[in-house]
XYZ file of C-alpha atoms in Angstrom:
596
model
C 0.000 0.000 0.000
C 1.214 3.501 -0.704
C 2.211 6.025 1.968
C -0.673 8.296 1.053
C -3.285 5.639 1.643
C -1.593 4.603 4.896
C -1.937 8.112 6.279
C -5.474 8.734 5.056
C -4.565 11.172 2.357
C -1.580 12.916 3.911
C 0.981 14.272 1.451
C 4.509 13.743 2.642
C 7.550 15.825 1.786
C 10.300 13.304 2.326
C 13.107 15.825 2.010
C 12.200 17.789 5.127
C 10.139 15.207 7.016
C 7.084 17.415 6.714
C 3.575 16.040 6.589
C 0.767 18.024 5.105
C -2.530 17.644 6.918
C -5.056 15.343 5.330
C -8.742 15.034 6.104
C -8.207 14.390 9.826
C -7.384 17.631 11.676
C -4.330 17.612 13.891
C -2.633 14.743 12.079
C 0.016 16.703 10.290
C 3.329 16.236 12.033
C 6.101 18.639 11.045
C 9.533 17.248 11.858
C 7.860 13.843 12.249
C 6.672 14.785 15.743
C 4.126 17.581 15.805
C 0.928 16.148 17.175
C 1.167 13.738 20.035
C -2.301 12.423 19.354
C -2.150 12.064 15.599
C -0.690 9.429 13.315
C 1.987 9.546 10.688
C 3.573 7.211 8.210
C 6.974 7.999 9.592
C 9.667 5.624 10.731
C 8.772 2.614 12.823
C 9.503 2.347 16.495
C 12.356 0.467 18.006
C 10.653 -1.303 20.853
C 7.054 -1.606 19.763
C 6.832 -3.014 16.247
C 3.545 -2.285 14.659
C 3.168 1.327 15.782
C 3.857 4.357 13.717
C 1.912 7.116 15.351
C 3.270 10.517 16.154
C 4.300 9.662 19.682
C 6.212 6.662 18.468
C 7.928 8.612 15.752
C 8.796 11.327 18.200
C 9.914 9.082 20.964
C 11.957 6.321 19.602
C 11.554 6.143 15.843
C 14.912 4.609 15.272
C 14.430 4.400 11.526
C 17.360 4.252 9.173
C 17.776 7.486 7.335
C 15.265 9.320 9.519
C 17.412 12.420 9.496
C 17.459 12.642 5.783
C 14.173 11.410 4.448
C 10.781 10.206 5.572
C 9.814 6.653 4.928
C 7.251 5.859 2.321
C 5.492 3.576 4.728
C 5.970 3.095 8.459
C 5.862 0.047 10.624
C 2.536 -1.100 11.910
C -0.524 1.063 12.350
C 0.581 3.656 9.895
C 2.017 1.258 7.348
C 0.501 -0.778 4.581
C 1.704 -4.056 5.953
C 1.148 -3.261 9.636
C 4.001 -5.566 10.435
C 7.242 -3.843 11.034
C 9.955 -2.949 8.586
C 9.175 -1.949 5.136
C 9.323 1.302 3.241
C 10.725 2.831 0.153
C 13.505 4.338 2.176
C 14.268 1.202 4.061
C 12.953 2.527 7.342
C 12.587 0.010 10.056
C 13.303 -0.752 13.614
C 16.847 -0.402 14.756
C 17.775 2.788 12.909
C 18.256 6.313 14.119
C 16.016 8.767 15.910
C 15.207 12.006 13.986
C 17.606 14.785 14.782
C 14.743 17.178 15.553
C 13.452 14.828 18.252
C 16.878 14.591 19.841
C 17.004 18.378 19.950
C 13.564 18.546 21.571
C 14.650 16.100 24.265
C 17.863 18.061 24.812
C 15.896 21.283 25.265
C 13.611 19.588 27.803
C 16.626 18.362 29.749
C 18.064 21.885 29.819
C 14.757 23.144 31.238
C 14.815 20.449 33.941
C 18.432 21.361 34.686
C 17.412 25.001 35.142
C 14.639 24.082 37.562
C 16.860 21.800 39.656
C 20.094 23.759 39.476
C 18.871 27.115 40.725
C 18.379 26.395 44.415
C 21.558 24.328 44.573
C 23.603 27.219 43.168
C 21.917 29.945 45.187
C 22.378 28.067 48.474
C 26.168 28.374 48.338
C 25.925 32.072 47.456
C 23.616 33.022 50.338
C 26.315 34.037 52.868
C 27.813 36.443 50.323
C 24.384 37.802 49.392
C 23.574 38.548 53.027
C 26.975 40.184 53.467
C 26.258 42.637 50.633
C 22.500 43.216 50.892
C 22.018 42.723 54.630
C 18.663 41.526 55.900
C 19.841 38.411 57.710
C 16.474 38.155 59.462
C 14.786 37.698 56.068
C 17.263 35.129 54.766
C 14.826 32.215 54.864
C 12.400 34.116 52.644
C 14.857 34.014 49.729
C 14.306 30.257 49.631
C 10.704 30.238 50.889
C 9.475 32.726 48.254
C 10.862 30.544 45.477
C 9.567 27.289 46.939
C 6.162 28.751 47.717
C 5.407 30.120 44.258
C 6.806 26.994 42.609
C 4.518 24.707 44.594
C 1.451 26.932 44.241
C 1.814 27.385 40.474
C 2.689 23.781 39.579
C -0.892 22.430 39.181
C -1.993 25.594 37.370
C 0.776 25.284 34.763
C -0.181 21.660 34.182
C -3.835 22.474 33.587
C -3.063 25.459 31.337
C -0.956 23.170 29.157
C -3.839 20.721 28.884
C -6.244 23.510 27.932
C -4.222 25.745 25.611
C -1.368 23.593 24.314
C 1.962 22.714 25.858
C 4.388 24.644 23.687
C 3.105 28.160 24.324
C 2.619 27.550 28.045
C 6.077 25.988 28.351
C 7.736 28.900 26.533
C 5.904 31.326 28.830
C 7.253 29.557 31.914
C 10.808 29.723 30.543
C 10.485 33.452 29.824
C 9.055 34.093 33.291
C 11.884 32.125 34.893
C 14.485 34.093 32.941
C 12.881 37.421 33.901
C 12.995 36.356 37.546
C 16.636 35.289 37.183
C 17.697 38.538 35.525
C 15.934 40.762 38.066
C 17.154 38.654 41.010
C 20.717 39.153 39.830
C 20.126 42.908 39.635
C 18.427 43.184 43.064
C 19.704 45.993 45.297
C 17.921 45.094 48.527
C 16.887 41.898 50.267
C 13.236 42.835 49.757
C 13.738 43.142 46.006
C 15.566 39.827 45.893
C 12.717 38.076 47.716
C 10.136 39.539 45.323
C 12.124 38.633 42.220
C 12.731 35.127 43.562
C 8.958 34.739 43.807
C 8.695 35.599 40.093
C 11.451 33.132 39.334
C 9.595 30.458 41.299
C 6.440 31.062 39.264
C 8.359 30.240 36.109
C 10.104 27.274 37.715
C 6.705 25.767 38.515
C 6.100 25.330 34.791
C 9.558 24.104 33.790
C 9.498 20.628 35.291
C 5.792 20.091 34.626
C 6.064 21.331 31.052
C 9.067 19.140 30.276
C 7.444 16.014 31.672
C 4.072 16.695 30.019
C 5.647 17.356 26.597
C 7.630 14.154 26.917
C 4.379 12.415 27.851
C 2.728 13.802 24.716
C 5.516 12.869 22.332
C 6.643 9.557 23.753
C 4.279 6.696 24.655
C 4.821 5.110 28.086
C 6.164 1.933 26.483
C 9.302 3.847 25.378
C 9.312 6.645 27.938
C 11.243 4.865 30.689
C 14.680 5.298 29.133
C 14.207 9.049 28.691
C 12.886 9.544 32.200
C 15.997 7.755 33.408
C 18.050 10.393 31.613
C 15.971 13.086 33.312
C 16.869 11.542 36.658
C 20.504 11.726 35.608
C 20.127 15.430 34.876
C 18.592 15.982 38.316
C 21.462 14.148 39.986
C 23.958 16.181 37.966
C 22.309 19.370 39.198
C 22.511 18.235 42.827
C 26.181 17.321 42.477
C 27.343 20.218 40.345
C 25.112 22.982 41.709
C 27.075 23.756 44.882
C 30.376 23.512 43.020
C 29.207 25.868 40.273
C 27.630 28.225 42.810
C 30.787 28.420 44.890
C 32.993 28.986 41.836
C 30.754 31.707 40.398
C 30.449 33.482 43.743
C 34.192 33.410 44.378
C 35.308 34.551 40.922
C 32.441 36.502 39.325
C 30.249 37.548 42.254
C 26.979 36.234 43.697
C 24.866 37.885 40.999
C 26.158 35.348 38.496
C 24.458 32.641 40.529
C 21.322 34.043 38.856
C 22.778 35.305 35.585
C 24.071 31.827 34.724
C 20.456 30.866 34.037
C 20.204 33.364 31.157
C 22.416 31.653 28.541
C 21.087 28.203 29.454
C 17.505 29.443 29.336
C 18.086 31.250 26.042
C 19.333 28.009 24.468
C 16.296 26.098 25.750
C 13.973 28.870 24.585
C 15.458 28.919 21.075
C 15.448 25.144 20.716
C 11.893 24.701 21.955
C 10.663 27.600 19.828
C 12.196 26.366 16.601
C 12.287 22.581 16.859
C 9.214 21.580 18.850
C 6.076 21.572 16.716
C 2.853 20.956 18.580
C -0.604 22.080 17.484
C -2.272 24.966 19.252
C -5.336 23.901 21.158
C -8.496 25.969 21.221
C -9.495 27.039 24.710
C -11.821 24.573 26.402
C -14.262 26.496 28.533
C -13.276 28.985 31.190
C -10.345 28.830 33.559
C -11.340 27.560 36.974
C -10.362 30.701 38.893
C -12.108 29.704 42.122
C -10.515 26.269 42.156
C -7.120 27.761 41.348
C -7.530 30.283 44.168
C -8.513 27.650 46.719
C -5.721 25.311 45.686
C -3.169 28.126 45.792
C -4.351 29.256 49.228
C -4.276 25.706 50.570
C -0.844 24.872 49.185
C 0.616 28.229 50.224
C -0.657 27.875 53.773
C 0.556 24.281 54.049
C 4.049 25.150 52.764
C 4.279 28.126 55.133
C 3.277 25.953 58.074
C 6.029 23.467 57.282
C 8.582 26.203 56.507
C 7.882 28.437 59.520
C 6.737 25.920 62.116
C 9.388 25.440 64.785
C 11.732 28.002 63.207
C 10.180 31.412 62.586
C 7.238 30.673 64.903
C 6.421 28.101 67.550
C 4.193 25.265 66.398
C 1.437 26.368 68.773
C 1.644 30.064 67.833
C -1.394 31.887 66.481
C 0.301 32.325 63.088
C 0.998 28.624 62.555
C -2.374 27.503 63.911
C -4.162 30.070 61.726
C -2.269 28.998 58.612
C -3.002 25.352 59.357
C -6.727 26.074 59.694
C -6.691 28.060 56.453
C -4.942 25.187 54.659
C -7.493 22.665 55.917
C -10.466 24.899 55.040
C -9.197 25.721 51.532
C -8.258 22.148 50.680
C -11.584 20.854 52.040
C -13.555 23.315 49.898
C -11.443 22.588 46.812
C -12.961 19.185 45.836
C -16.473 20.568 46.345
C -15.772 23.293 43.795
C -13.966 20.954 41.387
C -16.998 18.681 41.090
C -19.162 21.561 39.845
C -17.018 23.255 37.178
C -16.689 22.262 33.535
C -12.886 22.442 33.387
C -11.525 21.843 36.918
C -7.967 22.949 37.580
C -7.342 19.472 39.025
C -9.888 16.949 37.699
C -10.736 14.571 40.515
C -11.329 11.811 37.978
C -7.591 11.163 37.803
C -7.720 9.865 41.386
C -10.214 7.188 40.336
C -7.204 5.267 39.055
C -5.676 3.267 41.900
C -2.235 3.432 40.340
C -2.396 7.212 40.012
C -3.457 7.685 43.636
C -0.698 5.339 44.785
C 1.890 7.246 42.757
C 0.765 10.538 44.297
C 1.153 9.032 47.775
C 4.495 7.365 46.997
C 5.708 10.637 45.448
C 4.828 12.453 48.686
C 6.789 9.929 50.772
C 9.703 9.992 48.310
C 9.862 13.786 48.573
C 9.706 13.546 52.374
C 12.642 11.128 52.457
C 14.740 12.602 49.653
C 14.691 16.282 50.619
C 15.070 15.486 54.307
C 18.068 13.243 53.662
C 19.726 15.770 51.367
C 19.399 18.375 54.124
C 20.801 16.429 57.069
C 23.395 14.152 55.484
C 25.777 17.029 54.610
C 25.280 18.450 58.095
C 26.391 15.162 59.674
C 29.335 14.846 57.290
C 30.546 18.367 57.991
C 29.885 18.505 61.735
C 30.830 14.952 62.755
C 33.062 13.592 59.998
C 34.914 16.850 59.391
C 34.150 17.134 55.684
C 34.635 20.457 53.929
C 31.542 22.525 53.230
C 33.151 23.923 50.071
C 32.560 20.702 48.169
C 29.160 20.015 49.682
C 27.805 18.680 46.404
C 30.452 15.954 46.337
C 29.415 14.812 49.808
C 26.211 13.429 48.321
C 27.881 11.391 45.568
C 27.329 8.073 47.403
C 23.576 8.796 47.224
C 23.325 10.469 43.855
C 25.464 8.182 41.707
C 23.575 4.961 42.596
C 20.306 6.859 42.226
C 21.290 8.018 38.729
C 22.590 4.611 37.588
C 19.622 2.638 38.927
C 17.156 5.130 37.464
C 18.709 4.881 33.989
C 18.968 1.076 34.096
C 15.415 0.723 35.420
C 14.084 3.043 32.728
C 15.715 1.042 29.959
C 14.555 -2.247 31.446
C 10.997 -0.919 31.662
C 11.129 0.142 28.018
C 12.508 -3.229 26.946
C 10.131 -5.459 28.918
C 7.097 -3.276 29.580
C 7.139 -4.521 33.196
C 7.486 -2.129 36.111
C 5.624 -3.324 39.224
C 8.679 -5.034 40.722
C 10.731 -1.818 40.752
C 8.604 0.237 43.178
C 8.540 -2.797 45.490
C 12.337 -3.076 45.337
C 12.722 0.644 45.900
C 10.214 0.552 48.731
C 12.303 -2.164 50.392
C 15.734 -0.569 49.897
C 14.831 2.956 51.041
C 13.865 2.068 54.642
C 16.869 -0.288 54.873
C 19.199 2.513 53.782
C 17.593 4.991 56.161
C 17.812 2.530 59.072
C 21.514 2.004 58.350
C 22.038 5.764 58.304
C 20.252 6.006 61.655
C 23.051 3.879 63.156
C 25.749 6.463 62.369
C 27.638 7.935 65.313
C 30.847 9.845 65.938
C 32.921 6.744 65.181
C 31.312 5.928 61.829
C 33.791 6.016 58.957
C 33.076 7.705 55.658
C 33.218 4.316 53.923
C 30.531 2.877 56.182
C 28.264 5.907 55.858
C 28.905 5.948 52.097
C 27.733 2.345 51.723
C 24.571 3.118 53.694
C 23.971 6.167 51.493
C 24.420 3.999 48.390
C 21.630 1.679 49.561
C 19.346 4.691 50.023
C 20.316 6.117 46.628
C 19.641 2.829 44.850
C 16.211 2.632 46.464
C 15.330 6.161 45.366
C 16.585 5.355 41.865
C 13.905 2.667 41.510
C 11.217 5.284 42.227
C 12.506 8.638 40.965
C 11.033 8.503 37.474
C 8.745 5.488 37.671
C 6.319 7.455 39.856
C 5.886 9.914 36.987
C 5.767 7.182 34.320
C 3.117 5.092 36.084
C 1.050 8.187 36.903
C 1.089 9.329 33.263
C 0.227 5.825 32.081
C -2.849 5.894 34.361
C -4.563 8.876 32.701
C -5.819 9.862 29.281
C -3.638 11.956 27.001
C -5.815 15.029 27.625
C -4.891 14.896 31.347
C -1.134 14.485 30.827
C -0.368 17.950 32.205
C -2.534 17.410 35.263
C -0.902 14.025 35.932
C 2.596 15.504 35.648
C 1.833 18.534 37.811
C -0.014 16.563 40.485
C 2.828 14.052 40.863
C 5.364 16.885 41.036
C 3.205 18.778 43.528
C 2.878 15.841 45.927
C 6.634 15.302 45.830
C 7.253 19.003 46.513
C 4.834 19.130 49.437
C 6.315 15.900 50.797
C 9.733 17.524 50.681
C 8.474 20.564 52.601
C 6.922 18.368 55.284
C 10.030 16.191 55.451
C 12.478 19.038 55.946
C 10.214 20.721 58.510
C 9.412 17.671 60.652
C 12.897 16.222 60.456
C 14.307 19.654 61.271
C 12.137 19.856 64.379
C 13.276 16.403 65.538
C 16.904 17.265 64.843
C 16.846 20.597 66.658
C 15.090 19.109 69.693
C 17.566 16.209 69.938
C 20.614 18.469 69.599
C 19.375 20.996 72.154
C 18.491 18.274 74.679
C 21.869 16.619 74.229
C 23.748 19.897 74.684
C 21.810 20.678 77.862
C 22.613 17.253 79.264
C 26.292 17.769 78.482
C 26.196 21.189 80.147
C 24.590 19.706 83.267
C 27.211 16.961 83.374
C 29.960 19.580 83.173
C 28.601 21.235 86.314
C 30.600 24.309 87.150
C 33.344 23.764 84.628
C 34.241 26.620 82.338
C 32.678 24.959 79.328
C 29.307 24.396 80.942
C 27.745 27.710 79.936
C 29.210 27.507 76.429
C 27.739 24.031 76.038
C 24.317 25.298 77.051
C 24.529 28.265 74.693
C 25.650 26.285 71.623
C 22.903 26.332 68.987
C 21.536 23.352 67.068
C 23.458 24.176 63.878
C 27.010 25.481 63.498
C 29.017 25.987 60.335
C 32.433 24.412 59.944
C 34.301 27.628 60.757
C 32.396 28.182 64.004
C 32.874 24.547 64.996
C 36.637 24.807 64.668
C 36.709 27.707 67.143
C 35.010 25.745 69.916
C 37.036 24.222 72.765
C 37.663 20.484 72.389
C 35.159 19.611 75.123
C 32.382 21.651 73.535
C 33.161 20.429 70.012
C 33.088 16.789 71.126
C 29.758 17.309 72.903
C 28.345 18.996 69.810
C 29.467 16.120 67.572
C 27.687 13.642 69.839
C 24.603 15.873 69.828
C 24.546 16.036 66.002
C 24.979 12.264 65.806
C 22.043 11.857 68.193
C 19.928 14.300 66.165
C 20.775 12.473 62.950
C 19.791 9.182 64.577
C 16.348 10.576 65.421
C 15.892 12.107 61.973
C 16.622 8.911 60.070
C 14.570 6.737 62.414
C 11.598 9.007 61.681
C 12.314 8.775 57.953
C 12.572 4.979 58.195
C 9.083 4.725 59.663
C 7.634 6.990 56.977
C 9.482 5.163 54.169
C 7.983 1.824 55.204
C 4.668 3.179 53.935
C 6.159 3.202 50.433
C 6.952 -0.506 50.647
C 3.395 -1.251 51.762
C 1.809 0.951 49.080
C 3.961 -0.525 46.301
C 2.374 -3.967 46.736
C -1.012 -2.528 45.730
C 0.242 -1.309 42.328
C -1.441 -3.071 39.413
C 0.691 -4.150 36.466
C -1.330 -2.189 33.894
C 0.324 -2.600 30.464
C 2.233 0.477 29.384
C 0.459 2.188 26.512
C 2.125 2.059 23.145
C 1.810 4.761 20.540
C -1.463 3.429 19.151
C -3.087 3.157 22.583
C -2.016 6.681 23.526
C -3.782 8.330 20.587
C-alpha cells in the first residue's frame, strides 16, 4: 500500500520530514513529531513493532535514514503491511532517531536542569548575598518565596498546558523564569531579591511540569522509561554540580552570576523549543477555573508556610501557625467541592479514580519527604561529625546520587525493553527504609566508607522510584490529562519535601538541644558548661573549629544523636512506600497506538 493511503490522504515531503494535513485535523506532524495524538507514516519504532503514530515517531523512531528522508510507509498502524519494517527508504526498527526529536529532548533536559540547578547554586551564594545586601532576618524568605510560588503554580501550569497547548505555556514559563533570574541578579535590597525570587519560582513551577508533560505527549509510556531515566541523571547532575558551580561563580564573578548563569542556558532552551518543537495549538476549552485555582493556591501556600515556619520562625502552637493550618485545611476541604461543579476543573478529581495514580501521588509524597530530608541532614552530619569540607558540599552526596542516577537509567531502559514495572517500586520501597535505618546507626565513630555504603543503599532505592512514579502516573490517565498528571505528581513530591524538611528539622533541633543541655549539666561548674548550654543546634564548619575540644566533642555527639532521630523518623515513613507498592497493578504500558 502507498504512503498516502496509509496516512489517510496525507501528502509527505520526504526531504524535510514534513507532513501536510489530510482530512483528519491535527494529524500533520512537522519534523515527524508535531501532534502527540495524531498518526503519521513515519519511521517505525524500536521497541514496539507495529506502531507508527506521532508519539512513536517522536519518541523512539529509530528508523534508518530518519534524518534525511521520511519513509514511504511506516511500521505497523501507519504502514501498509502493519508488520514492522518496510518502506521505500528502508525505514525500520533499529535505525536512528530524527535529529529534531533529539534536539527537543535536549531542550527539555536543559529546562529540567534550570529548575533543579537554581536552588543548589543559590544556596552556596547566600552568605555572600547577606553580606552585601544585609537583611539576615529575612534570609529564609529568599528560599521560601521561590519554593512557595513553585509549589502553588505547579498544578496551574499543568492544567493550562492541557487547555491551551503545551508549547506556548512551556515557553511562557521559561520566559518568566528568565525574567525572575535577571531581576534577582540585579536586586539591590533583600526585599527586592525576595520579590524577584517569587517571580522566578512562578516560572520554575512550569519548567518541570512542562518538560514532563511534553515528553508524555511525544513519547508513549512503552518507550518513555529510558528518557525519564536520563531526566533523573540530569537531576542528579544538578545536585552534584550545583554547589560547586555556585561556589565557583560566587568566588570569581560575584553572587549575581548565581542568577545570571540561568540566562544563557535558558536562552538556548527557549530557542530550541521555539524552533524545533512543533505541537498544534489547542483551542481554549471552557473557562479557567479561577475559584478552584484560588482555593488550591491558598491551601498549598498555607501548608508550605506551616512546614517552613513551624518550629523556626514561629512556635508550632503560635497563632500564626495555627491560623495557617486552619486556612490550609479549610481551603483544601472546599477545593474538591468546587472541582466537582465546574466544567474544566484545575485538578480533575477523575484522575484519582485510578488506583495506580493515587498510589503514585502518595508514593511521590513519601519519596519527597525522604529525599529532601536526607539531602538536608546528610551534609550536616558529614561536615559537623566527619569533618568534611563545606566547600565541596555537592560531592558529599555522591554516594547517594550516583547509585540513584545509575539505577534510574537502568530501570528506565529495562521498563522500556520489557514493559514490566511493578517489581521496581517494590524493590525501591524495600531498599529505602533499609538505607535509612543504616544511616540512623551512624555515630561519631562511623567512617566515611561505612556511611557511604549506607547512602548507596538509600540512593539505589530512590533510583527505583525517581522517574517510575511519573511514568506510572502518566500511564494511568488519558492523554488530555497528561499535564494534570505531571503537575499533580510533582506537587505531591514538593509538598512531601516541605513536610520532610520541617518535621525532620524539628526532631533534629530538639535532639541536639536536649543533648547539649545534658552535656552542660554533666559539666557542672566547669568553664565549658555555659558555652555548652549556649551552643545552637546548627554550626558551620568555621564556628565549629573555634570551639574548645570539650564543647566540640559534645556537639558532635549531639549532632549524631539528632541524625539518629531524623533517620529513624524517615525509616518509619518510608515503610509506607513498601506497603503501598504492593497494591500497584501491572497495567500494560500504553504504546503509541493506545495513547492516541
